[in-house]
Structure formats: C-alpha cells, structure tokens
Tab-separated table of C-alpha atoms in Angstrom:
chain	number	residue	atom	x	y	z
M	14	UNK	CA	44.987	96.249	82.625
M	15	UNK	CA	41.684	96.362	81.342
M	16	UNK	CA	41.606	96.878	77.304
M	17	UNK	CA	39.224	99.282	75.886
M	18	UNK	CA	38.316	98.153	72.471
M	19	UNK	CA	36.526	101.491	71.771
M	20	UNK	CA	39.634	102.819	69.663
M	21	UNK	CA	40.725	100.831	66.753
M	22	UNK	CA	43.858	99.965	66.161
M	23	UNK	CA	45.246	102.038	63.564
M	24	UNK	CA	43.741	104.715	65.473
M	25	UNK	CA	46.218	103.758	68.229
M	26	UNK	CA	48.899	103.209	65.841
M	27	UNK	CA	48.651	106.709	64.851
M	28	UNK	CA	49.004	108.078	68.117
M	29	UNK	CA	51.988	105.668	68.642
M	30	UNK	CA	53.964	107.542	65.804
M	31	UNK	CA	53.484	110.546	67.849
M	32	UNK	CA	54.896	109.080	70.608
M	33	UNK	CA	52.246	108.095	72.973
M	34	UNK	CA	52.817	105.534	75.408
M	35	UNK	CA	49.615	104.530	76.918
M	36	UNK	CA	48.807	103.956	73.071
M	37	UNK	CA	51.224	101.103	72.623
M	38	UNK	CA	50.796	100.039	76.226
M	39	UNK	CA	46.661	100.077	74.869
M	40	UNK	CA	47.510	98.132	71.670
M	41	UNK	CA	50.160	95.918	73.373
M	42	UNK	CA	47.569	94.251	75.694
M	43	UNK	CA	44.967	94.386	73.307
M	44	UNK	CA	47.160	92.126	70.474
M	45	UNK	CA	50.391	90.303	71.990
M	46	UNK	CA	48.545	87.815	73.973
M	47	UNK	CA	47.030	85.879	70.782
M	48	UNK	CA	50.038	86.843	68.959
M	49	UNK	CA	51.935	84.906	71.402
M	50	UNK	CA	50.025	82.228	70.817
M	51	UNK	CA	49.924	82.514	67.274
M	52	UNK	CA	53.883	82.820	67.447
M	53	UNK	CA	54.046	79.626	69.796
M	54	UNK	CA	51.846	77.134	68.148
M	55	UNK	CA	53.718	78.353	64.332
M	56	UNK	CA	57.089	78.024	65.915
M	57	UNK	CA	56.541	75.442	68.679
M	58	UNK	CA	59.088	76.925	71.070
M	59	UNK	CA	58.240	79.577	74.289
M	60	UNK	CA	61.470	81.735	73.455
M	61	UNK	CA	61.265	81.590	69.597
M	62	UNK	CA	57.432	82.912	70.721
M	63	UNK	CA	58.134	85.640	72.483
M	64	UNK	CA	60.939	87.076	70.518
M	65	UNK	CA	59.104	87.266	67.189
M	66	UNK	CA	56.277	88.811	68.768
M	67	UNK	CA	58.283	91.112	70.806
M	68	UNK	CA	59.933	91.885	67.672
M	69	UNK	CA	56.344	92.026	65.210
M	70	UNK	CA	55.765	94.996	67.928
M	71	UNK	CA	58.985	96.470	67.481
M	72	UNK	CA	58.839	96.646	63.655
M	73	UNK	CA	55.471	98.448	64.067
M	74	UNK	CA	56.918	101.441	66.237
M	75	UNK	CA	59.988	101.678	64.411
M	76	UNK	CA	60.120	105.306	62.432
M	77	UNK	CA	60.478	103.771	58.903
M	78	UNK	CA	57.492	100.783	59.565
M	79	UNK	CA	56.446	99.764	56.768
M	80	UNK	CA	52.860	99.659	58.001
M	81	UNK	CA	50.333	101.074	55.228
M	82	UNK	CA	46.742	100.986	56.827
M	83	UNK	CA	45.593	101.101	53.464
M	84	UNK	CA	47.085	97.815	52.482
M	85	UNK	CA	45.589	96.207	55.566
M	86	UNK	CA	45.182	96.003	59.118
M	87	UNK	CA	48.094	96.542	61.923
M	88	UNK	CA	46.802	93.003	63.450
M	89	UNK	CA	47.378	91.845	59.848
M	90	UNK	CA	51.076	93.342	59.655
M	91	UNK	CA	51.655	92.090	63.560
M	92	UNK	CA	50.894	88.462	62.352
M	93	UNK	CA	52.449	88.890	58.980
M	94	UNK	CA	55.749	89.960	60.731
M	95	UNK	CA	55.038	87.155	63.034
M	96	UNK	CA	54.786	84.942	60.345
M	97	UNK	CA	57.971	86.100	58.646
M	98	UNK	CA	60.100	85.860	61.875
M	99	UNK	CA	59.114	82.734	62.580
M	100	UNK	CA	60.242	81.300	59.094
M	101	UNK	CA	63.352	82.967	59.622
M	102	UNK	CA	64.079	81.303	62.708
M	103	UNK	CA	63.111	77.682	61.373
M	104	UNK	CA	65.650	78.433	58.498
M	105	UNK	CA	68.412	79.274	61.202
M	106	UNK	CA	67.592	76.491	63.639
M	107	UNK	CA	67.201	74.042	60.492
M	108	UNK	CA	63.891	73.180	59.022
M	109	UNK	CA	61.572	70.502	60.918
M	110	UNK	CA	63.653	70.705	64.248
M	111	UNK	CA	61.042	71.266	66.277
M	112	UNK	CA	58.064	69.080	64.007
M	113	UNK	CA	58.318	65.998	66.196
M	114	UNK	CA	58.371	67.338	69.499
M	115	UNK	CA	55.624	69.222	71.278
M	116	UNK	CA	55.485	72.847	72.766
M	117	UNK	CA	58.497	73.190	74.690
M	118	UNK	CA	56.497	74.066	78.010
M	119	UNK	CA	58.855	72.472	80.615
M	120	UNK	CA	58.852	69.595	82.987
M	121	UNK	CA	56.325	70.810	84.983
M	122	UNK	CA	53.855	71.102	82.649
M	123	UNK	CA	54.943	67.897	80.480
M	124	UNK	CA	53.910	66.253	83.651
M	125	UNK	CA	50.911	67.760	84.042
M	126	UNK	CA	49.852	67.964	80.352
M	127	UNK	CA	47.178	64.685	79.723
M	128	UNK	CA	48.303	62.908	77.243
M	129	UNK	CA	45.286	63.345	75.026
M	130	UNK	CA	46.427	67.232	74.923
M	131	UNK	CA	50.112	66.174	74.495
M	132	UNK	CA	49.077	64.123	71.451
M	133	UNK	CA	47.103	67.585	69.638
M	134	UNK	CA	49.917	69.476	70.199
M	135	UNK	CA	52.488	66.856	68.696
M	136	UNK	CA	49.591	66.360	66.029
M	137	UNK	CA	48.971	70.273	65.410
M	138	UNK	CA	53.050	70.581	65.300
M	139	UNK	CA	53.117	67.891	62.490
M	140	UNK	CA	50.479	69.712	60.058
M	141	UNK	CA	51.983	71.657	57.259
M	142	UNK	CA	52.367	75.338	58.493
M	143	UNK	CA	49.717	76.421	55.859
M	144	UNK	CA	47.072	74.020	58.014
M	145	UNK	CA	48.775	74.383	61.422
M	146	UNK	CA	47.818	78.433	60.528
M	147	UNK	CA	44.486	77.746	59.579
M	148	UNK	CA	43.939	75.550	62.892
M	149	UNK	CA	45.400	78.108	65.385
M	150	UNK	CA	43.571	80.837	63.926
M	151	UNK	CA	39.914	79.007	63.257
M	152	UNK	CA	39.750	76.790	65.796
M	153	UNK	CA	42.326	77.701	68.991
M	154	UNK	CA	41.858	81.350	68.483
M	155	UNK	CA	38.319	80.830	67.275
M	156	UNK	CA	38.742	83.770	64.379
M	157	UNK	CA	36.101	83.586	61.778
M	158	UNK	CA	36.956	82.643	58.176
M	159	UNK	CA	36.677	86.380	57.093
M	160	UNK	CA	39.277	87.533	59.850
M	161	UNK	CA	41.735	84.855	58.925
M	162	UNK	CA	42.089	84.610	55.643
M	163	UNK	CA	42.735	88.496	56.422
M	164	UNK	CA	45.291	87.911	58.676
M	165	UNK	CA	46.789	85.542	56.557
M	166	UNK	CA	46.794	87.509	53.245
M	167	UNK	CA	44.582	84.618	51.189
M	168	UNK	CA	41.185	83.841	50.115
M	169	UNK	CA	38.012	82.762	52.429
M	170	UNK	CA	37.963	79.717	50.581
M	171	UNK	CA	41.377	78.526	51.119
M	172	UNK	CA	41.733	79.275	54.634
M	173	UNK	CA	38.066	76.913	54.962
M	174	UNK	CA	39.419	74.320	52.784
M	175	UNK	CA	42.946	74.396	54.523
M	176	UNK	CA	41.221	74.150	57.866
M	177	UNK	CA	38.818	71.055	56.944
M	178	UNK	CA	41.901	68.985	55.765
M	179	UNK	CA	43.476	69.828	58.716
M	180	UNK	CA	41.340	68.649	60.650
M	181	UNK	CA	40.931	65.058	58.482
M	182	UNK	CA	44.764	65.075	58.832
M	183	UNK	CA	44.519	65.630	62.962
M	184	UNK	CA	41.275	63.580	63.420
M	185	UNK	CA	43.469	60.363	61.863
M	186	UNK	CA	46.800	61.222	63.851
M	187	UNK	CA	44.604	61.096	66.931
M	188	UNK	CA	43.149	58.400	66.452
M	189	UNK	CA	46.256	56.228	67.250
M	190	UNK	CA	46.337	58.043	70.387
M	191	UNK	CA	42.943	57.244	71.579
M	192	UNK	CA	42.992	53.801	73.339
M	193	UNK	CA	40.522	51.291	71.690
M	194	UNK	CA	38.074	49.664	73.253
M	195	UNK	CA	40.048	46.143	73.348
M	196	UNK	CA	43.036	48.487	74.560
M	197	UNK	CA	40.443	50.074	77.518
M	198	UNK	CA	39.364	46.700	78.691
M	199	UNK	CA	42.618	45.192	79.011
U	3	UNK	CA	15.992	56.183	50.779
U	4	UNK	CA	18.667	59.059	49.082
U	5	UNK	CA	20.469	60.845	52.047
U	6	UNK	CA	22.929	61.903	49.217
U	7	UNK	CA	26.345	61.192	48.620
U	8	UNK	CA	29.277	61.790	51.619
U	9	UNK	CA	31.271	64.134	49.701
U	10	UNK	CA	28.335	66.412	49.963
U	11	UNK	CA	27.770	66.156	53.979
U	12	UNK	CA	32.045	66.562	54.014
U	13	UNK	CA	31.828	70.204	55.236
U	14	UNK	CA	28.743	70.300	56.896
U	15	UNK	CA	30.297	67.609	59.499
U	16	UNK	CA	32.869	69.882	60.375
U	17	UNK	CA	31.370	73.149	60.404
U	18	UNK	CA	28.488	71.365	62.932
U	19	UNK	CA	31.209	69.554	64.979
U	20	UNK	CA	33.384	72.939	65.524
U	21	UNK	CA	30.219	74.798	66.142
U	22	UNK	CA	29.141	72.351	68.892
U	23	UNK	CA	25.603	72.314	66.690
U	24	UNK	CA	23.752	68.895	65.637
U	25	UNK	CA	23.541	67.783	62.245
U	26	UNK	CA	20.208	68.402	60.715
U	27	UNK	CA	17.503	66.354	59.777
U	28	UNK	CA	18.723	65.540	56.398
U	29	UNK	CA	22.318	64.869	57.316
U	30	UNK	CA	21.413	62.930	60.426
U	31	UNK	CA	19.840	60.306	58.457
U	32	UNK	CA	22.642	60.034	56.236
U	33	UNK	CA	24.570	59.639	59.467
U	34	UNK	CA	22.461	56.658	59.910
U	35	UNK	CA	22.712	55.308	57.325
U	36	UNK	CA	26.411	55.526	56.503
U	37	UNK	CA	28.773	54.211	58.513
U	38	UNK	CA	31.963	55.784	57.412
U	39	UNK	CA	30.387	59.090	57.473
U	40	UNK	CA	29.307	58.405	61.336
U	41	UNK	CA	32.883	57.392	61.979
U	42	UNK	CA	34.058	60.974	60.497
U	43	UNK	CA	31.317	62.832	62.733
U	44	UNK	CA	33.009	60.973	65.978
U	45	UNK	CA	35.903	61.982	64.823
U	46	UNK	CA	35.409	65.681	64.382
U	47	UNK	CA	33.054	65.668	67.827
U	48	UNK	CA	36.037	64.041	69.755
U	49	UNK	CA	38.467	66.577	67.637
U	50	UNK	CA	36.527	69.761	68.187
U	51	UNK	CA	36.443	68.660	72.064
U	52	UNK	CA	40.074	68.208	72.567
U	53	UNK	CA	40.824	71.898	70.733
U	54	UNK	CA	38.148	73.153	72.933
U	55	UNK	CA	40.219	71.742	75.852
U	56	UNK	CA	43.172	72.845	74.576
U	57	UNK	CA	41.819	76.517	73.824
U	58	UNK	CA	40.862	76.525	77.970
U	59	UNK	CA	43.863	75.780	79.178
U	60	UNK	CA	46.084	78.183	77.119
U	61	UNK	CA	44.134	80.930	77.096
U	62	UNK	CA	46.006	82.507	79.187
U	63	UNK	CA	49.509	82.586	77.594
U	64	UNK	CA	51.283	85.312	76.486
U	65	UNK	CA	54.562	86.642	77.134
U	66	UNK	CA	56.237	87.360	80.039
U	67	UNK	CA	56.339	91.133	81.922
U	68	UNK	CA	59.812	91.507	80.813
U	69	UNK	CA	59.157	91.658	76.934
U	70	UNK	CA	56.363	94.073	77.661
U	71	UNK	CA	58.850	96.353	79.580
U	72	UNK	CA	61.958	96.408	77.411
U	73	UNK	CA	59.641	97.048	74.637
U	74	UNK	CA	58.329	100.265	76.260
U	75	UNK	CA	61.641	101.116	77.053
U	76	UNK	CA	62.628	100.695	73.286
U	77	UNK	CA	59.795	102.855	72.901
U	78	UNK	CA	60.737	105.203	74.593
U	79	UNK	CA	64.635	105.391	73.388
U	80	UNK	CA	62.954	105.214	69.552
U	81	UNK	CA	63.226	108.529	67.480
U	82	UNK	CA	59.646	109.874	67.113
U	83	UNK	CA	59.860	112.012	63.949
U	84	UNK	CA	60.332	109.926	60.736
U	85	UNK	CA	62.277	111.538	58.836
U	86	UNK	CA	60.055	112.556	55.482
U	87	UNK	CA	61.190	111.867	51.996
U	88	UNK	CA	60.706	116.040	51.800
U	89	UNK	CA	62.357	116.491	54.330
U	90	UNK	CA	65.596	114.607	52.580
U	91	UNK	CA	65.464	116.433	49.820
U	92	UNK	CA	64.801	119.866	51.331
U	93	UNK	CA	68.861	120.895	51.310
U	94	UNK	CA	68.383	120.812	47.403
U	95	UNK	CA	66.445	123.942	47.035
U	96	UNK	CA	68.495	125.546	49.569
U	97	UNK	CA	71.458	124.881	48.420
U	98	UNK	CA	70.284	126.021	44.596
U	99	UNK	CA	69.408	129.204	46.809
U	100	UNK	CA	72.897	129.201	48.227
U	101	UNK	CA	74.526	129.188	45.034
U	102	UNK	CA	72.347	131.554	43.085
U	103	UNK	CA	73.050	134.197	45.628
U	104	UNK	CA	76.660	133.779	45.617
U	105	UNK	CA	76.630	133.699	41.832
U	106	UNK	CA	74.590	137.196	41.713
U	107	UNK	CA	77.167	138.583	44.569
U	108	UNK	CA	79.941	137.796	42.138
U	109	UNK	CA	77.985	138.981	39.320
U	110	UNK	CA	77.282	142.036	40.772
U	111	UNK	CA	80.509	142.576	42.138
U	112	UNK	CA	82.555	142.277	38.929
U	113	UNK	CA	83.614	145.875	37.756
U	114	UNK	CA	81.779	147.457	34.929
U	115	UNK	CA	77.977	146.920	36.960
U	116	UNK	CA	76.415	149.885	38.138
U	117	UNK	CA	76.688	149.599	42.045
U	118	UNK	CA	79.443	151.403	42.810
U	119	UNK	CA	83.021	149.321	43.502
U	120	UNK	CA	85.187	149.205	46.640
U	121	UNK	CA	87.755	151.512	45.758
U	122	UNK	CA	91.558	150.953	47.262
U	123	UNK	CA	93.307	153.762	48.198
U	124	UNK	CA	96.265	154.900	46.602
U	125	UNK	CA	96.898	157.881	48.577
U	126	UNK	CA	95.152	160.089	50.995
U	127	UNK	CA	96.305	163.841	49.817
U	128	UNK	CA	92.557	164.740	50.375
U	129	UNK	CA	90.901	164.279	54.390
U	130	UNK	CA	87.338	165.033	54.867
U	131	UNK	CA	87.816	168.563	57.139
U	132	UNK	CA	86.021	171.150	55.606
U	133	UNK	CA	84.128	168.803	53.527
U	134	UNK	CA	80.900	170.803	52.604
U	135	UNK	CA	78.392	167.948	50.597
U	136	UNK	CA	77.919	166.437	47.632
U	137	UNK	CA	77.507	169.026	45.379
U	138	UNK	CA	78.426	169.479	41.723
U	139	UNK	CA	78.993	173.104	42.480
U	140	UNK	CA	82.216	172.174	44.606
U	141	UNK	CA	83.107	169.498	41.427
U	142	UNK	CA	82.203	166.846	43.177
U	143	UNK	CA	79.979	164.508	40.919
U	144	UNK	CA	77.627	161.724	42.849
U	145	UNK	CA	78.182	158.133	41.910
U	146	UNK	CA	74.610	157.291	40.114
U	147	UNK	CA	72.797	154.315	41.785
U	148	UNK	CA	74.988	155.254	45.265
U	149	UNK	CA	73.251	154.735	48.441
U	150	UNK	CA	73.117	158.641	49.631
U	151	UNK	CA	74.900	159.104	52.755
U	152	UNK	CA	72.660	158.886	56.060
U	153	UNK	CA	72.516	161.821	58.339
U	154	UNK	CA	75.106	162.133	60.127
U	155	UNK	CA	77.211	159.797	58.517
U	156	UNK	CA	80.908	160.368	58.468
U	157	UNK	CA	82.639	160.587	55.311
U	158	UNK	CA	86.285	159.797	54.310
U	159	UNK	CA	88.102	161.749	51.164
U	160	UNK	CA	90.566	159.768	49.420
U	161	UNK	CA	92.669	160.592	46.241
U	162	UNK	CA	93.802	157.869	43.649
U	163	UNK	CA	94.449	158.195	40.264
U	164	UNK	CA	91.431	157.120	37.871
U	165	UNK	CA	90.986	157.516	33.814
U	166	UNK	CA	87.994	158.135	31.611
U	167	UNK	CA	87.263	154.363	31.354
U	168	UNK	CA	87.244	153.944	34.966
U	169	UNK	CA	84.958	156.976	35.453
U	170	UNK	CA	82.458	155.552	32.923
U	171	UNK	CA	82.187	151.916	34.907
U	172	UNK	CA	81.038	153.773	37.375
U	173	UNK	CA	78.414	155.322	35.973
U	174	UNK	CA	79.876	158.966	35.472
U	175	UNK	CA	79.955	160.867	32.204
U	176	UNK	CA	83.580	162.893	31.926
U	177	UNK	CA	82.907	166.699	31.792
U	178	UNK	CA	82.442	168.091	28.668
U	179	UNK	CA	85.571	169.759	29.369
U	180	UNK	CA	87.782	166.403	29.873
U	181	UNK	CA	90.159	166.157	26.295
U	182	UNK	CA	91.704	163.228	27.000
U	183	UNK	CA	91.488	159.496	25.613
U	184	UNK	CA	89.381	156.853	28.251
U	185	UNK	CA	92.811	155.403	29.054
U	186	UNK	CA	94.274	158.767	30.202
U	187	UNK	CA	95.086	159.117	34.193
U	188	UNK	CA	94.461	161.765	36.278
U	189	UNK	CA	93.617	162.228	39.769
U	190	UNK	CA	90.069	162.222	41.343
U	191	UNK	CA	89.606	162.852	44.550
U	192	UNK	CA	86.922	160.268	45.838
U	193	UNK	CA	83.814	160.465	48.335
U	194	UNK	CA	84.006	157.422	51.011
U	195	UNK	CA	81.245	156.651	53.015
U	196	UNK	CA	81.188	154.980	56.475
U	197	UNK	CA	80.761	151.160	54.115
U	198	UNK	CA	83.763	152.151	51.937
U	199	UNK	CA	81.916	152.752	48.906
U	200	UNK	CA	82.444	156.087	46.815
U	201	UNK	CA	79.615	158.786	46.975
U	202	UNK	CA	81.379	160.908	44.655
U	203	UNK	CA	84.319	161.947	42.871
U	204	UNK	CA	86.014	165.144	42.125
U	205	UNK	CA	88.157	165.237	39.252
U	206	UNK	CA	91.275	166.950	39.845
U	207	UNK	CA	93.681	167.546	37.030
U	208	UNK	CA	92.118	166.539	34.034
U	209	UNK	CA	93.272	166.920	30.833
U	210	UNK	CA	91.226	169.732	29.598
U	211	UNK	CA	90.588	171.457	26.151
C-alpha cells in the first residue's frame, strides 16, 4: 500500500471517528511500522511489540479516546500509549526480565545476526529506558530532536543530552565487544 | 597552540559522528592534539556505523498481517457515535417536561378550575331525542370556557343531581330565581358531548322564590 502523506494525521483521525476505514487503513500504514519498532526495541520482545502497538491503535479508535489534538499529536498519543503499555507489561513480566538478553528474533536470525549487531542490541537493551528512548528515536528512527522530545512529552534539551550519554554509555559497552588488535592477530 | 578544552568539543563529536560529517578545522586539530578526545571520535564513528547497520537491516519490521486485520475488524465491530456528555444528560430536561405536564394535567383536572369536569352519571331520565341546541331560551345554560360542540356532533343528555356550589365550579351563575343555599340539591339535566364533557346544563327543579 502506498501511503499518501498529503493528509495529516489528525485529519485522518477525524474521519476515523466517523467511521472511515480506508482512514485507519491510511494512518495504520503510515504509523505502526516505526511504532513497532519503537514498541520492540522499548520492550525487547516481538509479541510484547506487536500487542502494545496493536493496542496504542486500538485506544485511538475507541469512542471515548482520550485523544485531544490540542494537547498534541496522534503520533504523540500512539507512542505515549506505546510507552505506557510497555511499562505495564515489564511490571507484569517482572522488571529487568528481558535487560540481559537481546531482541527475541528467533533462531534463525540469532544465527544470522553478526555479532557486532548482537552486541548493540544487548547494549541498547541495557541503557536506562529514558536513553534506550532517546536512541531508538534519534538515531534508529533518525527523528530530529524537535520531533522527539515531542513524542516523548520533554524538553529539546533533555532528549539531546539523554541521547549523547547514551551513546558514551553504548560506545564503552561496545568496546569489549570489538576484538583488539592483539585479540585480531592471534 | 589552544584547541580548547574537551568538554567543549563533547557534543560536537557526536553530532558530526551521527551526521556522517567531519569535524571542522578547529576541532580537528584538537583531535590531533588530544588523544583521549580522538579515542571518543573512533568511538562515536564506529558507534554511529553499527546503528546505521542496524537501522538497514530492520527497517523493515513491523507487525505481522494478522494484527492489521483483527484491528480493522475491531474497527469495524466498534460503536461509531460517542456518546456526548449532552447527550447523557438530555433525559433531564425531558423528564422535567414529563413531570410538569403531568403536574398541570392534575392541576387542571382538580374540581373547582374552569374547564369543565367529567361528569358521572347518576341517572339517565333525560336522552338527547328532540334535543333542539344550546340555547338559554330552552333553560339550558352553556358551560363557560366549553369547547362548543362541532357540527354534527352527537350529543348525550344525562340527569344527576347537582347544588349551587357545584354549579358555581363550573363556571355557572344560579338564576336569579334559584332560593336555595349552595349546598341545596336539585336536579340538572346535563349537555354531554361526544368527549364526555358537559356543554350545558338545565336546571330542573330548583328551589325557587
């Protein structure tokens, strides 16, 4: 489906509440793909991923949403619901469960995975969920400052300062993964 | 000479090593000259190249088919009309609307108003043959405020005993003839329209002077 970006979002949100389809089908591929990913990298696991942004959607087209375009965007209140869910779930499947491992993505693609980009994602999972956000928003989903501190509900300035002791705090953890050079020669 | 302190090139490393840009002139000589500082831009070159990788590779991702049909289908099955905080309140009013027009019924029903009362018959000595009109020539007296009868409209005579009282709730003076006290009875022959309501009355044995 190819997505139109020629009608904004709360523009399609209204038409939703009147019950059009191709409006939600419109917004639906527009936004659940980075949500997704949001929702994957924030909770670490595929299933945990897709239900919180199946159910960010769902909130949105319920009759009593508690979407207010004039307290922000609907991408705002799809992440923000995101967001919520996600914390839920860590506080039902226990807190840190899921910190040391990496994206559940299956044998398969364990095999496959290098181990360079097995190492980010264990590093990325390890970051406090303040700086994992920051990192999946800035730098995987390549959002500017403006658009994620939006998203996220804070100032410019924390999401920049969030997202540049992030990346101290992955450049170090990735550097026990690289080999050295005595390491490479031996 | 004075390429500045690190703390001040801190950002500038990262923003050129996520933008892929190279370090101006300024900040590549401190990169020369400090070591620690050239570590940190390896670092964040190597970094920003991995997430780069990463970003490639998942691009991609999103959820499967399935969520995106049982959502429309919960779409679908969702109720479309929210319904309004008006709206919830809306049976107030009507209700108060309800009530005030049962009160007024009552109110206008109780005896002693104007509009003229259902009458129950006593006894029928009187029938409507050879009933010529209201008309105070043939003693019959029209309830004031009465609807008048319609064309046509069929009429039905009834007798019951009434007194003066009873003639005055409805709106009728006694004759100037009529001697006795309000609570005196006497028979009244009484005009019946097609609703049940009295047109007229005819007083028949009075008490008079």
């Amino acid at each position: 489906m190819i997505v139109r970006m020629d009608t904004s979002d709360e523009e399609l949100y209204r038409r939703i509440r009147k019950g059009d389809r191709q409006a939600l089908a419109e917004l639906y591929e527009r936004r659940e793909p980075a949500l997704y990913r949001y929702a994957l990298q924030m909770s670490g696991n595929r299933a945990t991923a897709e239900e919180t942004a199946h159910e960010a959607f769902l909130q949105l087209i319920q009759p009593d949403a508690r979407f207010d375009a004039r307290r922000g965007s609907v991408e705002a209140y799809l992440y923000g619901a995101v967001r919520n869910l996600t914390r839920a779930a860590y506080r039902a499947q226990g807190v840190g469960i899921l910190a040391e491992t990496a994206v559940d993505d299956g044998v398969v693609q364990t095999l496959i995975e290098s181990e360079a980009a097995r190492a980010l994602n264990i590093a990325v999972r390890n970051l406090p969920p303040g700086y994992r956000e920051a990192v999946v928003l800035c730098d995987l989903e390549e959002r500017s400052y403006e658009d994620a501190a939006k998203l996220v509900g804070c100032p410019v300035g924390t999401i920049r300062s969030r997202l540049y002791r992030a990346r101290r705090l992955l450049a170090a953890k990735l550097r026990q993964y690289r080999p050295t050079p005595e390491k490479a020669t031996r | 000479m004075n390429t500045g302190n690190c703390g001040e090139w801190r950002n500038a490393l990262a923003e050129c090593a996520r933008r892929s840009v190279e370090p101006s002139g300024r900040l590549r000589a401190h990169l020369a000259d400090c070591a620690p500082c050239g570590e940190r831009w390896e670092a964040e070159r190597m970094l920003s190249a991995e997430l780069r990788e990463w970003r490639m590779a998942h691009a991609g991702e999103r959820s499967g088919d399935l969520w995106r049909r049982r959502l429309m289908a919960e779409f679908a099955l969702a109720p479309r009309s929210p319904a309004r905080p008006w709206f919830r309140w809306a049976w107030v009013p009507a209700a108060a609307a309800l009530l005030l027009a049962a009160a007024a019924q009552v109110w206008l029903g109780m005896p002693g108003r104007d509009a003229p009362a259902r009458f129950s018959v006593v006894s029928e000595g009187v029938t409507s043959a050879g009933f010529a009109g209201i008309d105070e020539e043939n003693g019959f007296i029209p309830v004031p405020y009465a609807l008048p009868l319609a064309t046509g409209e069929s009429v039905r005579i009834v007798r019951r005993e009434l007194n003066g009282a009873e003639l005055v709730r409805m709106g009728i003076e006694p004759p100037d003839a009529y001697a006795g006290d309000l609570s005196d009875d006497f028979e009244a022959n009484i005009v019946l329209g097609e609703d049940e309501l009295p047109r007229a009355v005819q007083l028949v044995n009075y008490p008079d002077l």
